[in-house]
Amino acid sequence: MLRAFVRKLKIIYLSCAAYEHHRLANRAADQLRMHSTKTLKDIGITRGTISAAAHHKCPWCSDQVWQEWIK
């Protein structure tokens, strides 16, 4: 019973951490969108791939990354 309780607490904690990671990825994507297209080309990012690049390792968006976090 204690093991199940600890497992649930771990999942709740990881869910909160995943949401925080997701919010930070959104903030990073918003910051990148403020730059000019020329500056983004210098970095090697296009406007279409900003969100995908920011959320690449986001456990909130990717089930595969979430499964790695739960292990």
Backbone as a ProteinNet text record, in pm:
[ID]
protein_1_A
[PRIMARY]
MLRAFVRKLKIIYLSCAAYEHHRLANRAADQLRMHSTKTLKDIGITRGTISAAAHHKCPWCSDQVWQEWIK
[TERTIARY]
82.1	0	87.4	191.5	282.6	351.6	386.4	452.4	361	232.9	137.2	121	120.2	108.8	230.4	349.1	471.9	472.5	427.3	419.9	328.4	210.9	117.5	178.6	247.6	313.3	420.9	494.3	597.6	535.9	423.9	357.2	303.3	250.3	201	316.5	426.7	543.9	597.4	608.5	659.3	563.4	434.6	337.2	355.3	377.5	401.4	531.4	634.8	762.9	749.2	670.9	650.3	574.8	476	401.6	491.5	577.8	672	767.5	814.7	902.2	829.2	702.4	620.1	604	578.7	564.7	694.9	807.5	936.7	964.4	923.3	939.8	854.1	733.5	647.9	710.8	766.8	830.2	951.4	1030.1	1146.1	1102.4	996.1	945.5	896.4	829.1	782.2	898.9	1003.8	1121.3	1188.1	1195.9	1255.9	1172.4	1040.6	953.6	970.9	1021.9	1041.5	1158.6	1250.6	1366.7	1327.8	1409.1	1382.4	1410.7	1355.4	1374.9	1521.7	1591.5	1734.1	1815.3	1785.6	1855.7	1828.1	1704.5	1669.8	1741.5	1757.6	1830.7	1976.2	2033.8	2172.4	2186.6	2086.1	2087.6	2062.2	1986.7	1953.6	1813.3	1728.5	1590.9	1497.3	1392.5	1289.7	1170.6	1085.1	968.9	877.9	876.2	790.8	840.1	969.6	1023.9	1053.6	1016.4	1045.8	976.3	848.3	773.3	820.9	844.8	892	1028.3	1114.9	1247.7	1237	1147.6	1133.1	1072.4	983.2	913.5	972.4	1092.7	1154.6	1162.6	1201.3	1214	1113.7	998.2	893.2	809.6	809.5	731.3	581.2	538.6	396.7	344	431.4	390.8	423	520.4	566.4	548.7	473.9	454.4	584.4	668.8	796.3	885.2	893.3	972.4	909.2	777.1	707.6	739.7	741.9	775.1	917.7	1009.1	1146.7	1149.7	1067.3	1064.4	1009.2	908.7	843.5	932	1021.2	1104.4	1173.8
-118.3	0	126	124	238	256.7	146.8	153.3	219.4	184.9	244.8	394.4	431.6	572.2	651.4	596.4	662.2	673	569.9	572.2	684.1	699.3	805.4	943	958.4	1086	1117.6	1014.8	1033.8	1081.1	1021	1058.9	1201.5	1238.6	1375.5	1474	1443.4	1530.8	1543.7	1431.3	1434.9	1508.2	1498.5	1572.2	1722.4	1765.5	1908.2	1952.8	1871.3	1905.5	1908.1	1815.7	1812.5	1936.3	1979.2	2099.1	2222.8	2228.9	2340.7	2340.6	2222.5	2210.3	2257.9	2221.5	2261	2413.1	2474.7	2620.6	2690.3	2635.7	2694.2	2680	2568	2549.1	2648.8	2673	2773.9	2912.3	2944.5	3074.8	3089.8	2983.4	2987	3004.6	2936.1	2949.8	3092	3149.9	3287.5	3384.5	3362.6	3448.9	3437.7	3315.8	3298.2	3362.6	3361.7	3421.1	3572.1	3633.7	3778.9	3821.4	3729.3	3763.8	3774.2	3843.9	3860.2	3729.2	3718.2	3597.9	3579	3689.3	3680.5	3625.7	3671	3621.7	3473.2	3431.7	3290.4	3204.8	3257.1	3182.3	3163.7	3265.7	3254.6	3143.7	3127.3	3021.8	2885.8	2884.8	2759.7	2711.8	2802.4	2768.1	2849.9	2786.2	2858.8	2880.7	2971	3000.1	2878.2	2792.6	2673.5	2568.2	2567.1	2462.2	2510.8	2633.1	2686.9	2605.3	2583.4	2511	2365.8	2302.8	2163.8	2153.4	2249.6	2248.4	2274.2	2363.3	2395.3	2278.9	2204.9	2095.7	1957.7	1954.3	1828.3	1727.3	1771	1680.1	1713.6	1759.7	1797.2	1673.9	1632.4	1514.9	1539.2	1663.1	1696	1670.4	1685.2	1671.5	1535.3	1465.9	1341.2	1224.1	1123.7	1005	928.9	927.3	855.1	918.7	1049.8	1119.4	1099.9	1100.3	1079.6	941.2	839.6	705.1	697.2	773.5	777.9	844.8	946.2	1015.3	926	844.7	762.5	648.3	601	485.5	505.2
0	0	0	79.5	82.8	-51.7	-116.4	-246.8	-350.9	-348.9	-442.8	-415.3	-288.1	-250.9	-299.2	-280.5	-325.2	-477.3	-545.3	-692	-740.4	-675.7	-714	-688	-575.2	-546.7	-649.8	-691.4	-793.2	-924.2	-962.8	-1087.3	-1078.7	-963.1	-945.6	-954.9	-888.5	-892.7	-1035.2	-1106.5	-1243.1	-1337.2	-1311.9	-1393.7	-1376.5	-1253	-1227.4	-1293.6	-1285.6	-1348.2	-1500.4	-1555.8	-1701.1	-1747.3	-1669.4	-1704.8	-1699.9	-1598.2	-1589.5	-1708.8	-1748.1	-1865.2	-1991.1	-2002.7	-2116.7	-2121.2	-2007.2	-2001.3	-2039.1	-1993.1	-2028.3	-2178.4	-2236.3	-2380.7	-2457.8	-2410.2	-2474.2	-2465.2	-2349.1	-2331.6	-2423.6	-2435.4	-2525.1	-2670.3	-2709.4	-2846.7	-2871.2	-2773	-2788.3	-2800.9	-2723.1	-2731.4	-2868.6	-2921.5	-3053.8	-3163.2	-3148	-3250.1	-3258.9	-3152.2	-3153.9	-3242.6	-3270.8	-3352	-3499	-3573.7	-3716.7	-3790.4	-3908.1	-3989.3	-4023.6	-4049.5	-4083.6	-3965.8	-3846.7	-3727.8	-3707.4	-3728.6	-3712.9	-3816.3	-3939.3	-4041.8	-4001.7	-3936.8	-3890	-3786.7	-3702	-3600.3	-3664.3	-3774	-3841.5	-3810.5	-3766.7	-3731.4	-3819.9	-3868.2	-3942.2	-3849.8	-3886.7	-3802.2	-3786.5	-3886	-3878.6	-3782	-3753.2	-3666.8	-3525.1	-3494.1	-3360.5	-3252.2	-3267.1	-3164.3	-3153.7	-3267.1	-3265.1	-3197.8	-3222	-3159	-3009.4	-2969.1	-2827.4	-2749.3	-2813.3	-2743.9	-2776.6	-2828.3	-2869.2	-2754.4	-2637	-2522.5	-2413.3	-2454.1	-2359.7	-2323.6	-2197.2	-2158.9	-2166.1	-2161.3	-2169.9	-2310.9	-2410.5	-2551.5	-2611.4	-2556.2	-2615.5	-2518.7	-2561.5	-2476.7	-2455.4	-2555.8	-2544.1	-2436.8	-2435.5	-2334.6	-2196.3	-2189.5	-2062.1	-2004.7	-2091.1	-2045.5	-1990.8	-2050	-1998.4	-1860.9	-1841.4	-1713.1	-1602.6	-1635.1	-1532.9	-1484	-1566.1	-1528.7	-1396.8
[MASK]
+++++++++++++++++++++++++++++++++++++++++++++++++++++++++++++++++++++++

